[in-house]
Amino acid sequence: MNAFRLLAILCIALLPVAGMAQQTAFGSAQLDPDTPVEVESDELRVNQSDGTAEFLGNVVIVQAEMRLAAPRVLVTYDEEGERIRLLEATGGVTLVSGEDAAEAQRADYDIDAGTIVMEGDVLLVQGESTLASQAMTVDLESGTAQMSGRVRTLLNPGGD
């Protein structure tokens, strides 16, 4: 009865927090945005007039320990066409960093800012913990993520 009462009090105490952003760690290490980016796909379309490259079909992007997979990724280059500025992944995205994994409908990776914004049915798995929300912003330099938009999690106080 005491465990049930404790869990009930904990759930009531957390209710106001459910709609707010939740801070959580993501990835095991910080990521330098200047680390080379490797891209694999079934097809590539380059548009020199607007400085983009569209990777289609089984796209896999690897940067250090981070791996992103999606059906479509649009890469936008800087004005000189020398550096990647933005990766826009759509169609169901999986992001893995260290032992952490996240899924969403889309992800926008701003290379210079070192941030990834995932949107649409975000699911984050860290060990035995699972969090779900509508959006997650990952700061790759600090290795943290912020969940927002009706955050849901499962608490397992017994550890089993």
mmCIF file of the C-alpha atoms, coordinates in Angstrom:
data_MODEL
# 
_entry.id   MODEL 
# 
loop_
_atom_site.group_PDB 
_atom_site.id 
_atom_site.type_symbol 
_atom_site.label_atom_id 
_atom_site.label_alt_id 
_atom_site.label_comp_id 
_atom_site.label_asym_id 
_atom_site.label_entity_id 
_atom_site.label_seq_id 
_atom_site.pdbx_PDB_ins_code 
_atom_site.Cartn_x 
_atom_site.Cartn_y 
_atom_site.Cartn_z 
_atom_site.occupancy 
_atom_site.B_iso_or_equiv 
_atom_site.pdbx_formal_charge 
_atom_site.auth_seq_id 
_atom_site.auth_comp_id 
_atom_site.auth_asym_id 
_atom_site.auth_atom_id 
_atom_site.pdbx_PDB_model_num 
ATOM 1   C CA . MET A 1 1   ? 0.000  0.000  0.000   1.00 0.00 ? 1   MET A CA 1 
ATOM 2   C CA . ASN A 1 2   ? 2.881  2.407  0.760   1.00 0.00 ? 2   ASN A CA 1 
ATOM 3   C CA . ALA A 1 3   ? 4.460  1.880  -2.695  1.00 0.00 ? 3   ALA A CA 1 
ATOM 4   C CA . PHE A 1 4   ? 1.100  2.573  -4.350  1.00 0.00 ? 4   PHE A CA 1 
ATOM 5   C CA . ARG A 1 5   ? 0.628  5.754  -2.272  1.00 0.00 ? 5   ARG A CA 1 
ATOM 6   C CA . LEU A 1 6   ? 4.165  6.938  -3.119  1.00 0.00 ? 6   LEU A CA 1 
ATOM 7   C CA . LEU A 1 7   ? 3.589  6.308  -6.833  1.00 0.00 ? 7   LEU A CA 1 
ATOM 8   C CA . ALA A 1 8   ? 0.230  8.142  -6.724  1.00 0.00 ? 8   ALA A CA 1 
ATOM 9   C CA . ILE A 1 9   ? 1.824  11.161 -5.005  1.00 0.00 ? 9   ILE A CA 1 
ATOM 10  C CA . LEU A 1 10  ? 4.686  11.148 -7.500  1.00 0.00 ? 10  LEU A CA 1 
ATOM 11  C CA . CYS A 1 11  ? 2.271  11.019 -10.464 1.00 0.00 ? 11  CYS A CA 1 
ATOM 12  C CA . ILE A 1 12  ? 0.177  13.889 -9.062  1.00 0.00 ? 12  ILE A CA 1 
ATOM 13  C CA . ALA A 1 13  ? 3.311  15.939 -8.431  1.00 0.00 ? 13  ALA A CA 1 
ATOM 14  C CA . LEU A 1 14  ? 4.488  15.388 -12.015 1.00 0.00 ? 14  LEU A CA 1 
ATOM 15  C CA . LEU A 1 15  ? 1.166  16.349 -13.675 1.00 0.00 ? 15  LEU A CA 1 
ATOM 16  C CA . PRO A 1 16  ? 1.981  20.070 -13.998 1.00 0.00 ? 16  PRO A CA 1 
ATOM 17  C CA . VAL A 1 17  ? 5.334  19.161 -15.575 1.00 0.00 ? 17  VAL A CA 1 
ATOM 18  C CA . ALA A 1 18  ? 3.815  16.945 -18.291 1.00 0.00 ? 18  ALA A CA 1 
ATOM 19  C CA . GLY A 1 19  ? 3.163  19.806 -20.708 1.00 0.00 ? 19  GLY A CA 1 
ATOM 20  C CA . MET A 1 20  ? 6.459  21.572 -20.072 1.00 0.00 ? 20  MET A CA 1 
ATOM 21  C CA . ALA A 1 21  ? 9.820  20.920 -21.650 1.00 0.00 ? 21  ALA A CA 1 
ATOM 22  C CA . GLN A 1 22  ? 11.872 18.116 -20.164 1.00 0.00 ? 22  GLN A CA 1 
ATOM 23  C CA . GLN A 1 23  ? 15.671 18.239 -20.155 1.00 0.00 ? 23  GLN A CA 1 
ATOM 24  C CA . THR A 1 24  ? 17.417 14.944 -20.812 1.00 0.00 ? 24  THR A CA 1 
ATOM 25  C CA . ALA A 1 25  ? 20.929 13.824 -21.753 1.00 0.00 ? 25  ALA A CA 1 
ATOM 26  C CA . PHE A 1 26  ? 21.513 12.608 -25.304 1.00 0.00 ? 26  PHE A CA 1 
ATOM 27  C CA . GLY A 1 27  ? 24.570 10.789 -26.581 1.00 0.00 ? 27  GLY A CA 1 
ATOM 28  C CA . SER A 1 28  ? 27.630 9.736  -24.687 1.00 0.00 ? 28  SER A CA 1 
ATOM 29  C CA . ALA A 1 29  ? 30.001 12.432 -25.905 1.00 0.00 ? 29  ALA A CA 1 
ATOM 30  C CA . GLN A 1 30  ? 30.108 15.938 -27.269 1.00 0.00 ? 30  GLN A CA 1 
ATOM 31  C CA . LEU A 1 31  ? 30.269 16.285 -31.058 1.00 0.00 ? 31  LEU A CA 1 
ATOM 32  C CA . ASP A 1 32  ? 32.471 18.735 -32.928 1.00 0.00 ? 32  ASP A CA 1 
ATOM 33  C CA . PRO A 1 33  ? 30.443 20.183 -35.845 1.00 0.00 ? 33  PRO A CA 1 
ATOM 34  C CA . ASP A 1 34  ? 33.622 20.184 -37.981 1.00 0.00 ? 34  ASP A CA 1 
ATOM 35  C CA . THR A 1 35  ? 33.843 16.372 -37.839 1.00 0.00 ? 35  THR A CA 1 
ATOM 36  C CA . PRO A 1 36  ? 33.485 14.916 -41.367 1.00 0.00 ? 36  PRO A CA 1 
ATOM 37  C CA . VAL A 1 37  ? 30.005 13.754 -42.441 1.00 0.00 ? 37  VAL A CA 1 
ATOM 38  C CA . GLU A 1 38  ? 29.662 10.507 -44.445 1.00 0.00 ? 38  GLU A CA 1 
ATOM 39  C CA . VAL A 1 39  ? 26.477 9.994  -46.487 1.00 0.00 ? 39  VAL A CA 1 
ATOM 40  C CA . GLU A 1 40  ? 25.185 6.837  -48.228 1.00 0.00 ? 40  GLU A CA 1 
ATOM 41  C CA . SER A 1 41  ? 21.993 6.563  -50.312 1.00 0.00 ? 41  SER A CA 1 
ATOM 42  C CA . ASP A 1 42  ? 20.383 4.814  -53.274 1.00 0.00 ? 42  ASP A CA 1 
ATOM 43  C CA . GLU A 1 43  ? 20.137 8.011  -55.305 1.00 0.00 ? 43  GLU A CA 1 
ATOM 44  C CA . LEU A 1 44  ? 21.595 11.535 -55.360 1.00 0.00 ? 44  LEU A CA 1 
ATOM 45  C CA . ARG A 1 45  ? 20.190 14.647 -57.077 1.00 0.00 ? 45  ARG A CA 1 
ATOM 46  C CA . VAL A 1 46  ? 22.344 17.790 -57.090 1.00 0.00 ? 46  VAL A CA 1 
ATOM 47  C CA . ASN A 1 47  ? 20.912 21.251 -57.762 1.00 0.00 ? 47  ASN A CA 1 
ATOM 48  C CA . GLN A 1 48  ? 23.769 23.695 -58.305 1.00 0.00 ? 48  GLN A CA 1 
ATOM 49  C CA . SER A 1 49  ? 21.444 26.679 -58.766 1.00 0.00 ? 49  SER A CA 1 
ATOM 50  C CA . ASP A 1 50  ? 20.186 26.571 -55.162 1.00 0.00 ? 50  ASP A CA 1 
ATOM 51  C CA . GLY A 1 51  ? 23.174 24.788 -53.544 1.00 0.00 ? 51  GLY A CA 1 
ATOM 52  C CA . THR A 1 52  ? 21.362 21.625 -52.475 1.00 0.00 ? 52  THR A CA 1 
ATOM 53  C CA . ALA A 1 53  ? 21.827 17.905 -52.782 1.00 0.00 ? 53  ALA A CA 1 
ATOM 54  C CA . GLU A 1 54  ? 18.923 15.499 -52.275 1.00 0.00 ? 54  GLU A CA 1 
ATOM 55  C CA . PHE A 1 55  ? 19.743 11.985 -51.091 1.00 0.00 ? 55  PHE A CA 1 
ATOM 56  C CA . LEU A 1 56  ? 16.948 9.464  -51.646 1.00 0.00 ? 56  LEU A CA 1 
ATOM 57  C CA . GLY A 1 57  ? 16.375 5.875  -50.575 1.00 0.00 ? 57  GLY A CA 1 
ATOM 58  C CA . ASN A 1 58  ? 17.944 4.210  -47.535 1.00 0.00 ? 58  ASN A CA 1 
ATOM 59  C CA . VAL A 1 59  ? 19.895 7.316  -46.560 1.00 0.00 ? 59  VAL A CA 1 
ATOM 60  C CA . VAL A 1 60  ? 22.455 6.782  -43.806 1.00 0.00 ? 60  VAL A CA 1 
ATOM 61  C CA . ILE A 1 61  ? 24.507 9.668  -42.444 1.00 0.00 ? 61  ILE A CA 1 
ATOM 62  C CA . VAL A 1 62  ? 27.382 9.110  -40.020 1.00 0.00 ? 62  VAL A CA 1 
ATOM 63  C CA . GLN A 1 63  ? 29.279 11.775 -38.101 1.00 0.00 ? 63  GLN A CA 1 
ATOM 64  C CA . ALA A 1 64  ? 31.603 10.445 -35.390 1.00 0.00 ? 64  ALA A CA 1 
ATOM 65  C CA . GLU A 1 65  ? 29.399 8.307  -33.063 1.00 0.00 ? 65  GLU A CA 1 
ATOM 66  C CA . MET A 1 66  ? 26.153 9.756  -34.418 1.00 0.00 ? 66  MET A CA 1 
ATOM 67  C CA . ARG A 1 67  ? 24.123 7.891  -37.062 1.00 0.00 ? 67  ARG A CA 1 
ATOM 68  C CA . LEU A 1 68  ? 21.016 9.243  -38.813 1.00 0.00 ? 68  LEU A CA 1 
ATOM 69  C CA . ALA A 1 69  ? 18.832 7.179  -41.151 1.00 0.00 ? 69  ALA A CA 1 
ATOM 70  C CA . ALA A 1 70  ? 15.859 8.347  -43.261 1.00 0.00 ? 70  ALA A CA 1 
ATOM 71  C CA . PRO A 1 71  ? 14.223 7.782  -46.654 1.00 0.00 ? 71  PRO A CA 1 
ATOM 72  C CA . ARG A 1 72  ? 15.074 11.346 -47.799 1.00 0.00 ? 72  ARG A CA 1 
ATOM 73  C CA . VAL A 1 73  ? 17.689 13.912 -46.769 1.00 0.00 ? 73  VAL A CA 1 
ATOM 74  C CA . LEU A 1 74  ? 18.081 17.351 -48.303 1.00 0.00 ? 74  LEU A CA 1 
ATOM 75  C CA . VAL A 1 75  ? 21.556 18.848 -47.798 1.00 0.00 ? 75  VAL A CA 1 
ATOM 76  C CA . THR A 1 76  ? 21.968 22.620 -48.067 1.00 0.00 ? 76  THR A CA 1 
ATOM 77  C CA . TYR A 1 77  ? 25.471 23.999 -48.613 1.00 0.00 ? 77  TYR A CA 1 
ATOM 78  C CA . ASP A 1 78  ? 26.864 27.427 -47.699 1.00 0.00 ? 78  ASP A CA 1 
ATOM 79  C CA . GLU A 1 79  ? 26.968 30.205 -50.328 1.00 0.00 ? 79  GLU A CA 1 
ATOM 80  C CA . GLU A 1 80  ? 30.408 29.094 -51.514 1.00 0.00 ? 80  GLU A CA 1 
ATOM 81  C CA . GLY A 1 81  ? 29.204 25.510 -51.857 1.00 0.00 ? 81  GLY A CA 1 
ATOM 82  C CA . GLU A 1 82  ? 32.060 24.251 -49.699 1.00 0.00 ? 82  GLU A CA 1 
ATOM 83  C CA . ARG A 1 83  ? 30.449 23.454 -46.322 1.00 0.00 ? 83  ARG A CA 1 
ATOM 84  C CA . ILE A 1 84  ? 27.243 21.735 -45.302 1.00 0.00 ? 84  ILE A CA 1 
ATOM 85  C CA . ARG A 1 85  ? 24.941 24.162 -43.483 1.00 0.00 ? 85  ARG A CA 1 
ATOM 86  C CA . LEU A 1 86  ? 21.796 22.107 -42.936 1.00 0.00 ? 86  LEU A CA 1 
ATOM 87  C CA . LEU A 1 87  ? 20.583 18.512 -43.232 1.00 0.00 ? 87  LEU A CA 1 
ATOM 88  C CA . GLU A 1 88  ? 16.808 18.093 -43.522 1.00 0.00 ? 88  GLU A CA 1 
ATOM 89  C CA . ALA A 1 89  ? 15.695 14.461 -43.035 1.00 0.00 ? 89  ALA A CA 1 
ATOM 90  C CA . THR A 1 90  ? 12.076 13.440 -43.684 1.00 0.00 ? 90  THR A CA 1 
ATOM 91  C CA . GLY A 1 91  ? 9.865  10.400 -44.064 1.00 0.00 ? 91  GLY A CA 1 
ATOM 92  C CA . GLY A 1 92  ? 10.609 8.752  -40.711 1.00 0.00 ? 92  GLY A CA 1 
ATOM 93  C CA . VAL A 1 93  ? 13.977 9.444  -39.102 1.00 0.00 ? 93  VAL A CA 1 
ATOM 94  C CA . THR A 1 94  ? 16.104 7.379  -36.732 1.00 0.00 ? 94  THR A CA 1 
ATOM 95  C CA . LEU A 1 95  ? 18.951 9.050  -34.829 1.00 0.00 ? 95  LEU A CA 1 
ATOM 96  C CA . VAL A 1 96  ? 21.441 7.017  -32.778 1.00 0.00 ? 96  VAL A CA 1 
ATOM 97  C CA . SER A 1 97  ? 24.166 8.541  -30.625 1.00 0.00 ? 97  SER A CA 1 
ATOM 98  C CA . GLY A 1 98  ? 26.112 6.266  -28.320 1.00 0.00 ? 98  GLY A CA 1 
ATOM 99  C CA . GLU A 1 99  ? 23.546 4.096  -26.519 1.00 0.00 ? 99  GLU A CA 1 
ATOM 100 C CA . ASP A 1 100 ? 20.698 6.597  -27.038 1.00 0.00 ? 100 ASP A CA 1 
ATOM 101 C CA . ALA A 1 101 ? 18.221 6.326  -29.920 1.00 0.00 ? 101 ALA A CA 1 
ATOM 102 C CA . ALA A 1 102 ? 15.427 8.606  -31.129 1.00 0.00 ? 102 ALA A CA 1 
ATOM 103 C CA . GLU A 1 103 ? 12.754 8.372  -33.815 1.00 0.00 ? 103 GLU A CA 1 
ATOM 104 C CA . ALA A 1 104 ? 10.599 11.120 -35.384 1.00 0.00 ? 104 ALA A CA 1 
ATOM 105 C CA . GLN A 1 105 ? 8.844  12.068 -38.605 1.00 0.00 ? 105 GLN A CA 1 
ATOM 106 C CA . ARG A 1 106 ? 11.495 14.668 -39.480 1.00 0.00 ? 106 ARG A CA 1 
ATOM 107 C CA . ALA A 1 107 ? 14.820 16.040 -38.259 1.00 0.00 ? 107 ALA A CA 1 
ATOM 108 C CA . ASP A 1 108 ? 16.671 19.258 -39.110 1.00 0.00 ? 108 ASP A CA 1 
ATOM 109 C CA . TYR A 1 109 ? 20.395 19.258 -38.333 1.00 0.00 ? 109 TYR A CA 1 
ATOM 110 C CA . ASP A 1 110 ? 22.016 22.714 -38.248 1.00 0.00 ? 110 ASP A CA 1 
ATOM 111 C CA . ILE A 1 111 ? 25.727 21.906 -38.552 1.00 0.00 ? 111 ILE A CA 1 
ATOM 112 C CA . ASP A 1 112 ? 27.064 25.320 -37.485 1.00 0.00 ? 112 ASP A CA 1 
ATOM 113 C CA . ALA A 1 113 ? 24.750 25.603 -34.462 1.00 0.00 ? 113 ALA A CA 1 
ATOM 114 C CA . GLY A 1 114 ? 25.375 21.961 -33.529 1.00 0.00 ? 114 GLY A CA 1 
ATOM 115 C CA . THR A 1 115 ? 21.660 21.308 -33.019 1.00 0.00 ? 115 THR A CA 1 
ATOM 116 C CA . ILE A 1 116 ? 19.179 18.745 -34.250 1.00 0.00 ? 116 ILE A CA 1 
ATOM 117 C CA . VAL A 1 117 ? 15.454 19.488 -34.036 1.00 0.00 ? 117 VAL A CA 1 
ATOM 118 C CA . MET A 1 118 ? 13.272 16.384 -34.319 1.00 0.00 ? 118 MET A CA 1 
ATOM 119 C CA . GLU A 1 119 ? 9.519  16.789 -34.805 1.00 0.00 ? 119 GLU A CA 1 
ATOM 120 C CA . GLY A 1 120 ? 6.467  14.595 -35.097 1.00 0.00 ? 120 GLY A CA 1 
ATOM 121 C CA . ASP A 1 121 ? 5.863  11.655 -32.752 1.00 0.00 ? 121 ASP A CA 1 
ATOM 122 C CA . VAL A 1 122 ? 9.317  11.799 -31.172 1.00 0.00 ? 122 VAL A CA 1 
ATOM 123 C CA . LEU A 1 123 ? 10.353 8.709  -29.237 1.00 0.00 ? 123 LEU A CA 1 
ATOM 124 C CA . LEU A 1 124 ? 13.592 8.747  -27.225 1.00 0.00 ? 124 LEU A CA 1 
ATOM 125 C CA . VAL A 1 125 ? 15.042 5.556  -25.729 1.00 0.00 ? 125 VAL A CA 1 
ATOM 126 C CA . GLN A 1 126 ? 17.847 5.729  -23.171 1.00 0.00 ? 126 GLN A CA 1 
ATOM 127 C CA . GLY A 1 127 ? 18.608 2.359  -21.627 1.00 0.00 ? 127 GLY A CA 1 
ATOM 128 C CA . GLU A 1 128 ? 15.358 1.224  -19.995 1.00 0.00 ? 128 GLU A CA 1 
ATOM 129 C CA . SER A 1 129 ? 13.857 4.743  -20.035 1.00 0.00 ? 129 SER A CA 1 
ATOM 130 C CA . THR A 1 130 ? 11.480 5.864  -22.763 1.00 0.00 ? 130 THR A CA 1 
ATOM 131 C CA . LEU A 1 131 ? 10.245 9.393  -23.396 1.00 0.00 ? 131 LEU A CA 1 
ATOM 132 C CA . ALA A 1 132 ? 7.771  10.550 -26.033 1.00 0.00 ? 132 ALA A CA 1 
ATOM 133 C CA . SER A 1 133 ? 6.858  14.074 -27.167 1.00 0.00 ? 133 SER A CA 1 
ATOM 134 C CA . GLN A 1 134 ? 6.018  16.127 -30.227 1.00 0.00 ? 134 GLN A CA 1 
ATOM 135 C CA . ALA A 1 135 ? 9.464  17.747 -30.485 1.00 0.00 ? 135 ALA A CA 1 
ATOM 136 C CA . MET A 1 136 ? 13.013 17.331 -29.237 1.00 0.00 ? 136 MET A CA 1 
ATOM 137 C CA . THR A 1 137 ? 15.961 19.703 -29.623 1.00 0.00 ? 137 THR A CA 1 
ATOM 138 C CA . VAL A 1 138 ? 19.391 18.077 -29.270 1.00 0.00 ? 138 VAL A CA 1 
ATOM 139 C CA . ASP A 1 139 ? 22.448 20.204 -28.469 1.00 0.00 ? 139 ASP A CA 1 
ATOM 140 C CA . LEU A 1 140 ? 25.341 18.128 -29.761 1.00 0.00 ? 140 LEU A CA 1 
ATOM 141 C CA . GLU A 1 141 ? 28.010 20.284 -28.139 1.00 0.00 ? 141 GLU A CA 1 
ATOM 142 C CA . SER A 1 142 ? 26.666 19.748 -24.617 1.00 0.00 ? 142 SER A CA 1 
ATOM 143 C CA . GLY A 1 143 ? 25.194 16.275 -25.245 1.00 0.00 ? 143 GLY A CA 1 
ATOM 144 C CA . THR A 1 144 ? 21.741 17.292 -23.969 1.00 0.00 ? 144 THR A CA 1 
ATOM 145 C CA . ALA A 1 145 ? 18.231 17.200 -25.380 1.00 0.00 ? 145 ALA A CA 1 
ATOM 146 C CA . GLN A 1 146 ? 15.081 19.102 -24.508 1.00 0.00 ? 146 GLN A CA 1 
ATOM 147 C CA . MET A 1 147 ? 11.675 17.466 -25.036 1.00 0.00 ? 147 MET A CA 1 
ATOM 148 C CA . SER A 1 148 ? 8.555  19.591 -25.561 1.00 0.00 ? 148 SER A CA 1 
ATOM 149 C CA . GLY A 1 149 ? 4.938  19.203 -26.556 1.00 0.00 ? 149 GLY A CA 1 
ATOM 150 C CA . ARG A 1 150 ? 3.049  16.852 -24.229 1.00 0.00 ? 150 ARG A CA 1 
ATOM 151 C CA . VAL A 1 151 ? 6.003  14.908 -22.826 1.00 0.00 ? 151 VAL A CA 1 
ATOM 152 C CA . ARG A 1 152 ? 5.216  11.359 -21.714 1.00 0.00 ? 152 ARG A CA 1 
ATOM 153 C CA . THR A 1 153 ? 7.437  8.921  -19.854 1.00 0.00 ? 153 THR A CA 1 
ATOM 154 C CA . LEU A 1 154 ? 7.104  5.635  -18.001 1.00 0.00 ? 154 LEU A CA 1 
ATOM 155 C CA . LEU A 1 155 ? 8.479  5.621  -14.469 1.00 0.00 ? 155 LEU A CA 1 
ATOM 156 C CA . ASN A 1 156 ? 9.636  2.287  -13.066 1.00 0.00 ? 156 ASN A CA 1 
ATOM 157 C CA . PRO A 1 157 ? 10.295 2.869  -9.355  1.00 0.00 ? 157 PRO A CA 1 
ATOM 158 C CA . GLY A 1 158 ? 10.828 -0.836 -8.614  1.00 0.00 ? 158 GLY A CA 1 
ATOM 159 C CA . GLY A 1 159 ? 13.624 -1.211 -11.154 1.00 0.00 ? 159 GLY A CA 1 
ATOM 160 C CA . ASP A 1 160 ? 12.164 -4.517 -12.459 1.00 0.00 ? 160 ASP A CA 1 
# 
